[in-house]
mmCIF file of C-alpha atoms in Angstrom:
data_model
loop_
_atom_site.group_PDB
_atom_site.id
_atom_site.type_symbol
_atom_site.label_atom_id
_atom_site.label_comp_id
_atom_site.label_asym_id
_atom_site.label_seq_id
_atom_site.Cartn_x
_atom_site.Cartn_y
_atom_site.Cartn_z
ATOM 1 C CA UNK P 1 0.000 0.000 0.000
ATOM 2 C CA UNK P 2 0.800 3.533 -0.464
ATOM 3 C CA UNK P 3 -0.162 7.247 -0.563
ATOM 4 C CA UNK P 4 1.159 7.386 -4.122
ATOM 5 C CA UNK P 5 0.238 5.712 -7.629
ATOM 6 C CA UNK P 6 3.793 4.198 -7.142
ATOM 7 C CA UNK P 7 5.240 1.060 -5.557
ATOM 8 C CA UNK P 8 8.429 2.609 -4.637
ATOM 9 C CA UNK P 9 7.888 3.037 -0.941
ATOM 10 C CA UNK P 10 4.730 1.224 -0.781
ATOM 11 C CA UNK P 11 4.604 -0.989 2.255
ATOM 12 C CA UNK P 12 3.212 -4.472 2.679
ATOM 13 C CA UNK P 13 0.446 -4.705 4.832
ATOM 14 C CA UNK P 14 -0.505 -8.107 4.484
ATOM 15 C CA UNK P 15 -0.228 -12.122 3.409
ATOM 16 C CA UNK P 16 -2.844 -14.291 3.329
ATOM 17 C CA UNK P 17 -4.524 -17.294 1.219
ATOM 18 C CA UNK P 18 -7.847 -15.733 0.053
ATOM 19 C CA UNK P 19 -8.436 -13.053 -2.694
ATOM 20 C CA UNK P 20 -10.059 -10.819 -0.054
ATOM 21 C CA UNK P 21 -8.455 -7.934 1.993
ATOM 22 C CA UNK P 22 -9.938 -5.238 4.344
ATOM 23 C CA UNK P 23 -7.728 -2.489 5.457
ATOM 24 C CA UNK P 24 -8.956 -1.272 8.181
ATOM 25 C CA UNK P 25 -6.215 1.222 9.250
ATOM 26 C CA UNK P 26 -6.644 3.708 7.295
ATOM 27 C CA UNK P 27 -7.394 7.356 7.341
ATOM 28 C CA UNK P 28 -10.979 8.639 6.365
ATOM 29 C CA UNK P 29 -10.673 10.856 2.785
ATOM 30 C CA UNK P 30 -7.079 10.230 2.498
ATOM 31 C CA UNK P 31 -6.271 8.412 -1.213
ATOM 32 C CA UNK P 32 -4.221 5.109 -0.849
ATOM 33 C CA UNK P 33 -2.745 3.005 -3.631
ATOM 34 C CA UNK P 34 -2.877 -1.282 -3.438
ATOM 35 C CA UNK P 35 -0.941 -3.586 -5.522
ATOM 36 C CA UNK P 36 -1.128 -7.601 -5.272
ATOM 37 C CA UNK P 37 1.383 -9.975 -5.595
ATOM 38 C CA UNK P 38 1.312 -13.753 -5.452
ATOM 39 C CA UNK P 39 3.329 -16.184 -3.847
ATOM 40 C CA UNK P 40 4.032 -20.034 -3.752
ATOM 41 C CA UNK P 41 6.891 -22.373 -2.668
ATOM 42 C CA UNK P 42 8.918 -21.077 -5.498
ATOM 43 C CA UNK P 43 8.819 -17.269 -5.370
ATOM 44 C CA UNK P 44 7.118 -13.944 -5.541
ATOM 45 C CA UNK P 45 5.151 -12.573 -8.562
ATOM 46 C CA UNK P 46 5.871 -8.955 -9.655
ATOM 47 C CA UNK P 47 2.969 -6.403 -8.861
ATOM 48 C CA UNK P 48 -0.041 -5.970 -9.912
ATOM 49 C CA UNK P 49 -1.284 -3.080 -12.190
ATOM 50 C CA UNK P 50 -2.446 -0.551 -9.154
ATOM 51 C CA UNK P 51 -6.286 0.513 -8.032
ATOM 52 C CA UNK P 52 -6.862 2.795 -5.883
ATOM 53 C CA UNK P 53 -9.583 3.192 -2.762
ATOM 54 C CA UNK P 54 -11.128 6.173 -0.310
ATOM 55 C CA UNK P 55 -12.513 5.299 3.204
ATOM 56 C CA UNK P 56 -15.131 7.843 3.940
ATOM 57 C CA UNK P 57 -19.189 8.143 2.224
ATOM 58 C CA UNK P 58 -19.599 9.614 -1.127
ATOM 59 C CA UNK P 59 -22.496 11.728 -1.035
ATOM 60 C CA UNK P 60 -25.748 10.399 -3.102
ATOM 61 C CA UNK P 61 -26.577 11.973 -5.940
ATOM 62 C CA UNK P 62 -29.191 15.096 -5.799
ATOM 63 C CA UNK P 63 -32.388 14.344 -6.807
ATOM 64 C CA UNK P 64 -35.317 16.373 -7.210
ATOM 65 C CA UNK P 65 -33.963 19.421 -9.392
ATOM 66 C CA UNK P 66 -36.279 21.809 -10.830
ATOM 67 C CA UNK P 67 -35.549 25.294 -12.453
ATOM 68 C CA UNK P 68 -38.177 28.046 -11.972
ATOM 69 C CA UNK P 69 -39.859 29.504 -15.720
ATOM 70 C CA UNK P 70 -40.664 33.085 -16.422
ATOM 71 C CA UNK P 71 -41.116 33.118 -12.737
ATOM 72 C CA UNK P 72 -38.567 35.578 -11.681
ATOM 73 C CA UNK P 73 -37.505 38.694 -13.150
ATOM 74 C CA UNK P 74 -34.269 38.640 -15.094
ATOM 75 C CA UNK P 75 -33.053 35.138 -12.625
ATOM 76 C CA UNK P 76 -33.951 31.312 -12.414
ATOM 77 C CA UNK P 77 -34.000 29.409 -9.230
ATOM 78 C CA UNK P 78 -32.626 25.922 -8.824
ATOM 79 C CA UNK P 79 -33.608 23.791 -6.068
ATOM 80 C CA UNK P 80 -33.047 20.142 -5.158
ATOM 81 C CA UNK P 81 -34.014 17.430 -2.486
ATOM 82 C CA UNK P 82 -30.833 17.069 0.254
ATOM 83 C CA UNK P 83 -28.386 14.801 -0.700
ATOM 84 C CA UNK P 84 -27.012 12.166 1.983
ATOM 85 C CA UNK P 85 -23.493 12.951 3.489
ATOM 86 C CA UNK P 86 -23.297 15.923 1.279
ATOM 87 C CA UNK P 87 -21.831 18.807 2.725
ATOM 88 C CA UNK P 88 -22.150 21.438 -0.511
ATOM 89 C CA UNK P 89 -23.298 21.293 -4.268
ATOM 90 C CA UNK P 90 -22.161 22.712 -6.875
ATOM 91 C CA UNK P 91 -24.459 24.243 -9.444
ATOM 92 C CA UNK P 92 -23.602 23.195 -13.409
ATOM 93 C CA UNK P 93 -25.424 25.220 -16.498
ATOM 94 C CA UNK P 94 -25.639 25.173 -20.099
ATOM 95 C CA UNK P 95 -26.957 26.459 -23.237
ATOM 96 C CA UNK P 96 -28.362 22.954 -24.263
ATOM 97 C CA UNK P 97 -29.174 19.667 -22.498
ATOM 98 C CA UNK P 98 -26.012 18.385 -23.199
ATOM 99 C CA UNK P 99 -23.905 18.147 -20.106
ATOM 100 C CA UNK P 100 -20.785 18.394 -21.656
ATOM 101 C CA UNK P 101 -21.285 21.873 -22.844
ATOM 102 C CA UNK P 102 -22.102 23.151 -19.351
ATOM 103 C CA UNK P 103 -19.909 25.075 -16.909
ATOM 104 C CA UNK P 104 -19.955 25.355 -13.254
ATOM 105 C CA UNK P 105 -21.981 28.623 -11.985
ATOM 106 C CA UNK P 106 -21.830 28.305 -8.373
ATOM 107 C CA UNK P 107 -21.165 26.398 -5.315
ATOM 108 C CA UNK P 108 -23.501 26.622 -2.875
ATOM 109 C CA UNK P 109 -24.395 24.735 0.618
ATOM 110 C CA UNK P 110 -27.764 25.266 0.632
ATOM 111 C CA UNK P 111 -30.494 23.301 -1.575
ATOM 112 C CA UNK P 112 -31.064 26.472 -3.910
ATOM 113 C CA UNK P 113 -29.743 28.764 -5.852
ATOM 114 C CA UNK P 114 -30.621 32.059 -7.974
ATOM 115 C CA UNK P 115 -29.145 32.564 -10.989
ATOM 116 C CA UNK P 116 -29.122 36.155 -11.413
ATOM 117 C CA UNK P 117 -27.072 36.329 -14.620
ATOM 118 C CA UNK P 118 -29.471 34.129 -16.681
ATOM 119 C CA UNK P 119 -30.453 36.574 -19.886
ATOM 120 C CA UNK P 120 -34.349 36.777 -20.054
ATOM 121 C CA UNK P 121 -36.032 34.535 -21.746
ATOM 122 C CA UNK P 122 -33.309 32.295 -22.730
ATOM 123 C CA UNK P 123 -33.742 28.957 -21.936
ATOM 124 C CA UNK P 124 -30.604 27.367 -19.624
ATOM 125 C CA UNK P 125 -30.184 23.621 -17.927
ATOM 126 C CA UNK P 126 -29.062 23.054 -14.873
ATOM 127 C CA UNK P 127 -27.196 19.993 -13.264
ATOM 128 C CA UNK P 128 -26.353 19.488 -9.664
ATOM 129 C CA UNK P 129 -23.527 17.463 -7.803
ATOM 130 C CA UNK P 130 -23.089 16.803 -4.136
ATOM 131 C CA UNK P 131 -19.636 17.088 -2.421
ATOM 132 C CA UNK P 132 -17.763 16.286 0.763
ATOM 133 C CA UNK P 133 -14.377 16.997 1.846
ATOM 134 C CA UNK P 134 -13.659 12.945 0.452
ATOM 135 C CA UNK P 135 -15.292 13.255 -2.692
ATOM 136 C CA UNK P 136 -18.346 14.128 -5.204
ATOM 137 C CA UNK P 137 -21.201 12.857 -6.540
ATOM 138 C CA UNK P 138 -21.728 12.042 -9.669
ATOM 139 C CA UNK P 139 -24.735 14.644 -11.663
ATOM 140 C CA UNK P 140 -27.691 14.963 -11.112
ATOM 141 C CA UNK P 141 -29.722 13.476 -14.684
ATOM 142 C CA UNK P 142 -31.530 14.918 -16.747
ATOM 143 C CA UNK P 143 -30.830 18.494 -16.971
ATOM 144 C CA UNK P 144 -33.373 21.207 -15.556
ATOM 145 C CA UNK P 145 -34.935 24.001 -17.997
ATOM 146 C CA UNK P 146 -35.484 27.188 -16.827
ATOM 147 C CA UNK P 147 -35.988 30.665 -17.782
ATOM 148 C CA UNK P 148 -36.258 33.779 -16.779
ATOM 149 C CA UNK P 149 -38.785 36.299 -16.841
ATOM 150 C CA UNK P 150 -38.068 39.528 -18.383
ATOM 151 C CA UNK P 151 -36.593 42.380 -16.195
ATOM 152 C CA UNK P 152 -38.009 45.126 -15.250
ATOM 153 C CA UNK P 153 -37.702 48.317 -17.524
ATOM 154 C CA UNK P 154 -35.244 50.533 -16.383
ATOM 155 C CA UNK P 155 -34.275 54.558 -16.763
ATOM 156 C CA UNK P 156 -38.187 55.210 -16.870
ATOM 157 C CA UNK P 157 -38.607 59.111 -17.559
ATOM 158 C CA UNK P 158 -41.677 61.057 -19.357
ATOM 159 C CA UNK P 159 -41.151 64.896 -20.448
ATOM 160 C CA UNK P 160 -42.433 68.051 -18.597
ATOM 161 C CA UNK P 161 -43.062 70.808 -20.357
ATOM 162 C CA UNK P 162 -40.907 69.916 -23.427
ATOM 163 C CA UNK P 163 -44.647 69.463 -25.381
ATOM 164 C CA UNK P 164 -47.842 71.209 -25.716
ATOM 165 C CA UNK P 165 -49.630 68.070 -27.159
ATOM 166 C CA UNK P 166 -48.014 64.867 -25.689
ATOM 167 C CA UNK P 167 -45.997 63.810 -23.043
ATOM 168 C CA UNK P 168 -43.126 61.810 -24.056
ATOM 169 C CA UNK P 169 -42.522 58.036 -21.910
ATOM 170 C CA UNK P 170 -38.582 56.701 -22.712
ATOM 171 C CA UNK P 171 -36.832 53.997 -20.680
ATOM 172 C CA UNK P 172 -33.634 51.275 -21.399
ATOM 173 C CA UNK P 173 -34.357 48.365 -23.225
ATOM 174 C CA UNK P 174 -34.536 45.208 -21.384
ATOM 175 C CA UNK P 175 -32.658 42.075 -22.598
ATOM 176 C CA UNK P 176 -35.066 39.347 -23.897
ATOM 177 C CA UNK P 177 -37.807 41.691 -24.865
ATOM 178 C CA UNK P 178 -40.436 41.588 -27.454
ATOM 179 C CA UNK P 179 -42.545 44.619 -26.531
ATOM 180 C CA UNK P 180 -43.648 46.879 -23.850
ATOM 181 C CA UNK P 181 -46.984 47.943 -21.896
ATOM 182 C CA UNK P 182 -46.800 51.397 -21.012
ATOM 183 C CA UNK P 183 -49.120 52.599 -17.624
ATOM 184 C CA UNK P 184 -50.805 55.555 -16.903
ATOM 185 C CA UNK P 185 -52.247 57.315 -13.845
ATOM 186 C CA UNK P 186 -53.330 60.776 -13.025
ATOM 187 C CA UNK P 187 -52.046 59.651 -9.140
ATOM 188 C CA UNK P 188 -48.350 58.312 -7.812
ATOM 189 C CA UNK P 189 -49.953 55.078 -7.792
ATOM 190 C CA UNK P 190 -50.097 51.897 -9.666
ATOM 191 C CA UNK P 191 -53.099 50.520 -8.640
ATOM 192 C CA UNK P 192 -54.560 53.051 -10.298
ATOM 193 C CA UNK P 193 -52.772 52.788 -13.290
ATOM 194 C CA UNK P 194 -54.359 51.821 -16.570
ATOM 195 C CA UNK P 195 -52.603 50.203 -19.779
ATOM 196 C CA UNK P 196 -52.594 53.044 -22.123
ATOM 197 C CA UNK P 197 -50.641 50.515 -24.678
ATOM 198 C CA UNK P 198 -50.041 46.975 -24.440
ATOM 199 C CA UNK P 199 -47.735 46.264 -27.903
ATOM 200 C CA UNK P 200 -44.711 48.803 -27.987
ATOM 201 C CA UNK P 201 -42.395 47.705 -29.861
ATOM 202 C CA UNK P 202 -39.625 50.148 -29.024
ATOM 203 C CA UNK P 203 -38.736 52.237 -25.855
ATOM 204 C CA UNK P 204 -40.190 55.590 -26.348
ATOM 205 C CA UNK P 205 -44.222 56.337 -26.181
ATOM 206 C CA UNK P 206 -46.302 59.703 -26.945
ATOM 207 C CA UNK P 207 -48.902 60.220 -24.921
ATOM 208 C CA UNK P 208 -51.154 62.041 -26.758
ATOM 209 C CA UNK P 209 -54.511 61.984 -24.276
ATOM 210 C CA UNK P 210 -53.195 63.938 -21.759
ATOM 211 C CA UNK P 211 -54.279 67.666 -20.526
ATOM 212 C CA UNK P 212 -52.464 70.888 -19.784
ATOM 213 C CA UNK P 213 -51.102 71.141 -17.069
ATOM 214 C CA UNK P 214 -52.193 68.052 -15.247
ATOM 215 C CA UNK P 215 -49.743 65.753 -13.887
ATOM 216 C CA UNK P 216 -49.625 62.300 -15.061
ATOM 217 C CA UNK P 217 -47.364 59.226 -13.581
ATOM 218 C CA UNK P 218 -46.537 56.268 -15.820
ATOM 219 C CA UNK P 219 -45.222 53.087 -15.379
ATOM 220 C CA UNK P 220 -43.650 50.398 -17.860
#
């Protein structure tokens, strides 16, 4: 046996008839290295090719993954069931359901995670693996879709005073999408708002029913 893939300075730990072996003194998480050699009344074989063995629990593989859609604005959360003798996961996503495209995202102890950089609307899968300071898990199967749901508009200003017929509505555009609804209320409140258009395509929007002089608030 030894710490190292090599049989210079391993040490023998044992001789005996069967094809069986327990080592029981070992050290839990720690790597060690076997090799096999057999004997009879004429001599010693030369090593075996070497395996290799861990004393301490692999954690179970997570189960139960799910990633939220268009629930969230501009993030997806991941979840999963607890995995036994995991002590952390780590969080894998892609662009497709192939896992061999995917990259690690985070690493996490918890049983969830938001991912906050997902783009709106794109669709991303997810794959989960347990760890422990011996080892990891192998991944979670299949891979999770989720999306996100578009972010709120940003940079949300209308014009005062720039127009006797209109007030102008501008704000950023927001990754992932299509079109806008644009709000309107004659109070600070949205509640009281009502959709003055539900299919703009850009970001500006003249409001063109408005009065002199009154104040209007909008929201988008």
């Amino acid at each position: 046996r030894n710490t190292q893939n090599t049989t210079n300075g391993a040490t023998g730990i044992a001789s005996l008839s069967g094809t069986v072996y327990s080592d029981t003194a070992v050290s839990s998480c720690t790597r060690y290295y076997y090799w096999v050699r057999a004997k009879n009344i004429s001599g010693t074989s030369a090593y075996s090719a070497s395996t290799f063995g861990l004393a301490g629990a692999v954690p179970t593989v997570p189960s139960g993954v799910t990633a939220s859609e268009l629930t969230y604005e501009g993030s997806i959360v991941v979840s999963w069931t607890p995995a036994s003798g995991a002590t952390g996961y780590e969080v894998w996503r892609g662009t497709t359901s192939n896992l061999g495209t995917a990259s690690k995202v985070a690493s996490v102890s918890a049983t969830s995670y938001e991912d906050d950089s997902a783009v709106s609307c794109q669709t991303y899968w997810y794959w989960v693996d347990a760890t422990n300071s011996c080892a990891d898990s192998g991944f979670s199967r299949p891979g999770a879709a989720g999306r996100a749901g578009p972010a709120a508009p940003k940079g949300v200003s209308a014009s005062s005073g720039t127009y006797s017929d209109q007030v102008a509505v501008t704000w950023a555009a927001v990754a992932g999408a299509t079109n806008y609804e644009v709000w309107g209320s004659l109070s600070n409140d949205v509640a009281s708002a009502n959709a003055l258009s539900t299919n703009v395509a850009g970001t500006t929007y003249s409001d063109a029913s408005v009065s002199l002089f009154v104040t209007n608030s909008y929201w988008v």
